[in-house]
JSON list of C-alpha atoms in Angstrom, two decimals:
[
{"chain": "A", "resi": 202, "resn": "UNK", "atom": "CA", "xyz": [49.70, -29.69, 284.11]},
{"chain": "A", "resi": 203, "resn": "UNK", "atom": "CA", "xyz": [47.36, -27.95, 286.52]},
{"chain": "A", "resi": 204, "resn": "UNK", "atom": "CA", "xyz": [45.26, -31.04, 287.13]},
{"chain": "A", "resi": 205, "resn": "UNK", "atom": "CA", "xyz": [48.37, -33.10, 287.71]},
{"chain": "A", "resi": 206, "resn": "UNK", "atom": "CA", "xyz": [49.89, -30.57, 290.10]},
{"chain": "A", "resi": 207, "resn": "UNK", "atom": "CA", "xyz": [46.70, -30.46, 292.18]},
{"chain": "A", "resi": 208, "resn": "UNK", "atom": "CA", "xyz": [47.24, -34.05, 293.35]},
{"chain": "A", "resi": 209, "resn": "UNK", "atom": "CA", "xyz": [50.29, -33.06, 295.44]},
{"chain": "A", "resi": 210, "resn": "UNK", "atom": "CA", "xyz": [49.99, -31.72, 299.00]},
{"chain": "A", "resi": 211, "resn": "UNK", "atom": "CA", "xyz": [51.32, -28.20, 298.43]},
{"chain": "A", "resi": 212, "resn": "UNK", "atom": "CA", "xyz": [51.40, -25.80, 301.42]},
{"chain": "A", "resi": 213, "resn": "UNK", "atom": "CA", "xyz": [52.24, -22.56, 299.70]},
{"chain": "A", "resi": 214, "resn": "UNK", "atom": "CA", "xyz": [52.50, -20.91, 296.35]},
{"chain": "A", "resi": 215, "resn": "UNK", "atom": "CA", "xyz": [54.36, -17.76, 295.58]},
{"chain": "A", "resi": 216, "resn": "UNK", "atom": "CA", "xyz": [55.84, -15.33, 293.11]},
{"chain": "A", "resi": 217, "resn": "UNK", "atom": "CA", "xyz": [59.48, -14.39, 293.37]},
{"chain": "A", "resi": 218, "resn": "UNK", "atom": "CA", "xyz": [60.65, -11.35, 291.39]},
{"chain": "A", "resi": 219, "resn": "UNK", "atom": "CA", "xyz": [64.22, -10.61, 290.51]},
{"chain": "A", "resi": 220, "resn": "UNK", "atom": "CA", "xyz": [65.20, -6.96, 291.00]},
{"chain": "A", "resi": 221, "resn": "UNK", "atom": "CA", "xyz": [67.28, -6.60, 287.84]},
{"chain": "A", "resi": 222, "resn": "UNK", "atom": "CA", "xyz": [65.39, -6.37, 284.55]},
{"chain": "A", "resi": 223, "resn": "UNK", "atom": "CA", "xyz": [67.33, -8.67, 282.21]},
{"chain": "A", "resi": 224, "resn": "UNK", "atom": "CA", "xyz": [68.65, -11.70, 284.07]},
{"chain": "A", "resi": 225, "resn": "UNK", "atom": "CA", "xyz": [69.91, -14.73, 282.20]},
{"chain": "A", "resi": 226, "resn": "UNK", "atom": "CA", "xyz": [68.47, -18.18, 282.58]},
{"chain": "A", "resi": 227, "resn": "UNK", "atom": "CA", "xyz": [71.56, -19.16, 284.50]},
{"chain": "A", "resi": 228, "resn": "UNK", "atom": "CA", "xyz": [71.07, -16.27, 286.96]},
{"chain": "A", "resi": 229, "resn": "UNK", "atom": "CA", "xyz": [67.45, -17.31, 287.54]},
{"chain": "A", "resi": 230, "resn": "UNK", "atom": "CA", "xyz": [68.51, -20.91, 288.19]},
{"chain": "A", "resi": 231, "resn": "UNK", "atom": "CA", "xyz": [71.25, -19.80, 290.58]},
{"chain": "A", "resi": 232, "resn": "UNK", "atom": "CA", "xyz": [68.85, -17.61, 292.56]},
{"chain": "A", "resi": 233, "resn": "UNK", "atom": "CA", "xyz": [66.29, -20.44, 292.81]},
{"chain": "A", "resi": 234, "resn": "UNK", "atom": "CA", "xyz": [68.99, -22.91, 293.81]},
{"chain": "A", "resi": 235, "resn": "UNK", "atom": "CA", "xyz": [70.19, -20.64, 296.60]},
{"chain": "A", "resi": 236, "resn": "UNK", "atom": "CA", "xyz": [66.62, -20.26, 297.84]},
{"chain": "A", "resi": 237, "resn": "UNK", "atom": "CA", "xyz": [66.05, -24.03, 297.95]},
{"chain": "A", "resi": 238, "resn": "UNK", "atom": "CA", "xyz": [69.40, -24.60, 299.66]},
{"chain": "A", "resi": 239, "resn": "UNK", "atom": "CA", "xyz": [68.52, -21.98, 302.26]},
{"chain": "A", "resi": 240, "resn": "UNK", "atom": "CA", "xyz": [65.09, -23.59, 302.82]},
{"chain": "A", "resi": 241, "resn": "UNK", "atom": "CA", "xyz": [66.75, -26.96, 303.40]},
{"chain": "A", "resi": 242, "resn": "UNK", "atom": "CA", "xyz": [69.34, -25.54, 305.79]},
{"chain": "A", "resi": 243, "resn": "UNK", "atom": "CA", "xyz": [66.60, -23.71, 307.75]},
{"chain": "A", "resi": 244, "resn": "UNK", "atom": "CA", "xyz": [64.72, -26.82, 308.77]},
{"chain": "A", "resi": 245, "resn": "UNK", "atom": "CA", "xyz": [63.03, -27.90, 305.53]},
{"chain": "A", "resi": 246, "resn": "UNK", "atom": "CA", "xyz": [65.26, -30.78, 304.39]},
{"chain": "A", "resi": 247, "resn": "UNK", "atom": "CA", "xyz": [62.50, -32.46, 302.41]},
{"chain": "A", "resi": 248, "resn": "UNK", "atom": "CA", "xyz": [61.02, -29.39, 300.79]},
{"chain": "A", "resi": 249, "resn": "UNK", "atom": "CA", "xyz": [59.28, -30.16, 297.51]},
{"chain": "A", "resi": 250, "resn": "UNK", "atom": "CA", "xyz": [58.67, -27.62, 294.79]},
{"chain": "A", "resi": 251, "resn": "UNK", "atom": "CA", "xyz": [57.49, -26.91, 291.28]},
{"chain": "A", "resi": 252, "resn": "UNK", "atom": "CA", "xyz": [58.66, -23.72, 289.62]},
{"chain": "A", "resi": 253, "resn": "UNK", "atom": "CA", "xyz": [58.03, -21.91, 286.34]},
{"chain": "A", "resi": 254, "resn": "UNK", "atom": "CA", "xyz": [59.29, -18.55, 285.14]},
{"chain": "A", "resi": 255, "resn": "UNK", "atom": "CA", "xyz": [57.63, -15.64, 283.40]},
{"chain": "A", "resi": 256, "resn": "UNK", "atom": "CA", "xyz": [59.12, -12.57, 281.79]},
{"chain": "A", "resi": 257, "resn": "UNK", "atom": "CA", "xyz": [56.79, -9.74, 282.70]},
{"chain": "A", "resi": 258, "resn": "UNK", "atom": "CA", "xyz": [55.74, -6.80, 280.53]},
{"chain": "A", "resi": 259, "resn": "UNK", "atom": "CA", "xyz": [58.54, -4.63, 281.94]},
{"chain": "A", "resi": 260, "resn": "UNK", "atom": "CA", "xyz": [61.17, -7.32, 281.37]},
{"chain": "A", "resi": 261, "resn": "UNK", "atom": "CA", "xyz": [61.23, -8.47, 284.97]},
{"chain": "A", "resi": 262, "resn": "UNK", "atom": "CA", "xyz": [61.48, -12.18, 285.56]},
{"chain": "A", "resi": 263, "resn": "UNK", "atom": "CA", "xyz": [59.03, -13.75, 288.00]},
{"chain": "A", "resi": 264, "resn": "UNK", "atom": "CA", "xyz": [59.43, -17.24, 289.36]},
{"chain": "A", "resi": 265, "resn": "UNK", "atom": "CA", "xyz": [56.07, -18.78, 290.15]},
{"chain": "A", "resi": 266, "resn": "UNK", "atom": "CA", "xyz": [56.34, -21.71, 292.52]},
{"chain": "A", "resi": 267, "resn": "UNK", "atom": "CA", "xyz": [54.55, -24.26, 294.58]},
{"chain": "A", "resi": 268, "resn": "UNK", "atom": "CA", "xyz": [56.12, -25.39, 297.84]},
{"chain": "A", "resi": 269, "resn": "UNK", "atom": "CA", "xyz": [55.46, -28.50, 299.95]},
{"chain": "A", "resi": 270, "resn": "UNK", "atom": "CA", "xyz": [56.88, -30.30, 302.98]},
{"chain": "A", "resi": 271, "resn": "UNK", "atom": "CA", "xyz": [57.57, -27.02, 304.80]},
{"chain": "A", "resi": 272, "resn": "UNK", "atom": "CA", "xyz": [58.17, -27.10, 308.55]},
{"chain": "A", "resi": 273, "resn": "UNK", "atom": "CA", "xyz": [55.30, -25.55, 310.52]},
{"chain": "A", "resi": 274, "resn": "UNK", "atom": "CA", "xyz": [57.50, -22.73, 311.74]},
{"chain": "A", "resi": 275, "resn": "UNK", "atom": "CA", "xyz": [58.52, -21.61, 308.22]},
{"chain": "A", "resi": 276, "resn": "UNK", "atom": "CA", "xyz": [56.93, -18.16, 308.19]},
{"chain": "A", "resi": 277, "resn": "UNK", "atom": "CA", "xyz": [55.82, -16.11, 305.26]},
{"chain": "A", "resi": 278, "resn": "UNK", "atom": "CA", "xyz": [57.77, -13.16, 306.68]},
{"chain": "A", "resi": 279, "resn": "UNK", "atom": "CA", "xyz": [61.04, -15.16, 306.93]},
{"chain": "A", "resi": 280, "resn": "UNK", "atom": "CA", "xyz": [60.73, -16.35, 303.30]},
{"chain": "A", "resi": 281, "resn": "UNK", "atom": "CA", "xyz": [59.94, -12.81, 302.12]},
{"chain": "A", "resi": 282, "resn": "UNK", "atom": "CA", "xyz": [62.84, -11.22, 304.04]},
{"chain": "A", "resi": 283, "resn": "UNK", "atom": "CA", "xyz": [65.40, -13.76, 302.78]},
{"chain": "A", "resi": 284, "resn": "UNK", "atom": "CA", "xyz": [64.38, -13.39, 299.14]},
{"chain": "A", "resi": 285, "resn": "UNK", "atom": "CA", "xyz": [63.98, -9.59, 299.28]},
{"chain": "A", "resi": 286, "resn": "UNK", "atom": "CA", "xyz": [67.36, -8.99, 300.87]},
{"chain": "A", "resi": 287, "resn": "UNK", "atom": "CA", "xyz": [69.06, -10.92, 298.08]},
{"chain": "A", "resi": 288, "resn": "UNK", "atom": "CA", "xyz": [67.00, -10.78, 294.89]},
{"chain": "A", "resi": 289, "resn": "UNK", "atom": "CA", "xyz": [63.83, -8.68, 294.97]},
{"chain": "A", "resi": 290, "resn": "UNK", "atom": "CA", "xyz": [60.10, -8.88, 295.72]},
{"chain": "A", "resi": 291, "resn": "UNK", "atom": "CA", "xyz": [58.55, -12.06, 297.08]},
{"chain": "A", "resi": 292, "resn": "UNK", "atom": "CA", "xyz": [54.96, -13.06, 297.68]},
{"chain": "A", "resi": 293, "resn": "UNK", "atom": "CA", "xyz": [54.14, -16.27, 299.54]},
{"chain": "A", "resi": 294, "resn": "UNK", "atom": "CA", "xyz": [50.53, -17.30, 299.95]},
{"chain": "A", "resi": 295, "resn": "UNK", "atom": "CA", "xyz": [49.02, -20.26, 301.73]},
{"chain": "A", "resi": 296, "resn": "UNK", "atom": "CA", "xyz": [47.96, -22.88, 299.25]},
{"chain": "A", "resi": 297, "resn": "UNK", "atom": "CA", "xyz": [44.27, -23.64, 298.69]},
{"chain": "A", "resi": 298, "resn": "UNK", "atom": "CA", "xyz": [43.75, -26.27, 295.90]},
{"chain": "A", "resi": 299, "resn": "UNK", "atom": "CA", "xyz": [40.31, -24.71, 295.16]},
{"chain": "A", "resi": 300, "resn": "UNK", "atom": "CA", "xyz": [41.80, -21.33, 294.30]},
{"chain": "A", "resi": 301, "resn": "UNK", "atom": "CA", "xyz": [43.75, -22.40, 291.22]},
{"chain": "A", "resi": 302, "resn": "UNK", "atom": "CA", "xyz": [47.34, -21.88, 292.34]},
{"chain": "A", "resi": 303, "resn": "UNK", "atom": "CA", "xyz": [48.49, -25.13, 290.67]},
{"chain": "A", "resi": 304, "resn": "UNK", "atom": "CA", "xyz": [46.97, -24.07, 287.31]},
{"chain": "A", "resi": 305, "resn": "UNK", "atom": "CA", "xyz": [48.38, -20.58, 287.68]},
{"chain": "A", "resi": 306, "resn": "UNK", "atom": "CA", "xyz": [51.96, -21.88, 288.14]},
{"chain": "A", "resi": 307, "resn": "UNK", "atom": "CA", "xyz": [51.46, -24.52, 285.46]},
{"chain": "A", "resi": 308, "resn": "UNK", "atom": "CA", "xyz": [50.53, -22.02, 282.74]},
{"chain": "A", "resi": 309, "resn": "UNK", "atom": "CA", "xyz": [54.01, -20.50, 282.92]},
{"chain": "A", "resi": 310, "resn": "UNK", "atom": "CA", "xyz": [55.62, -23.86, 282.27]},
{"chain": "A", "resi": 311, "resn": "UNK", "atom": "CA", "xyz": [53.42, -24.53, 279.25]},
{"chain": "A", "resi": 312, "resn": "UNK", "atom": "CA", "xyz": [53.89, -21.16, 277.58]}
]
């Protein structure tokens, strides 16, 4: 999966954490869907993504994602503020294919 994901022109990868400790799969999907809809409405109509989820050691769900086709003015701070105000912690990092972000996200899909 990691090798396959590396062929795409990702711009960012991130970890999105839900603030409540025992969300359902449906709640996770709804949160992600709202995030993608917001991205599209905010000037990223062609945003591409790959997402996997992990249940952490304290029961918190993390969504690990890769993002592509983002508008140049889509700031890390704006993404963080939107997610944080609604769901919890967010980390968005610039994507560097040599740093293993694609493999990191892929391992949560294959677990």
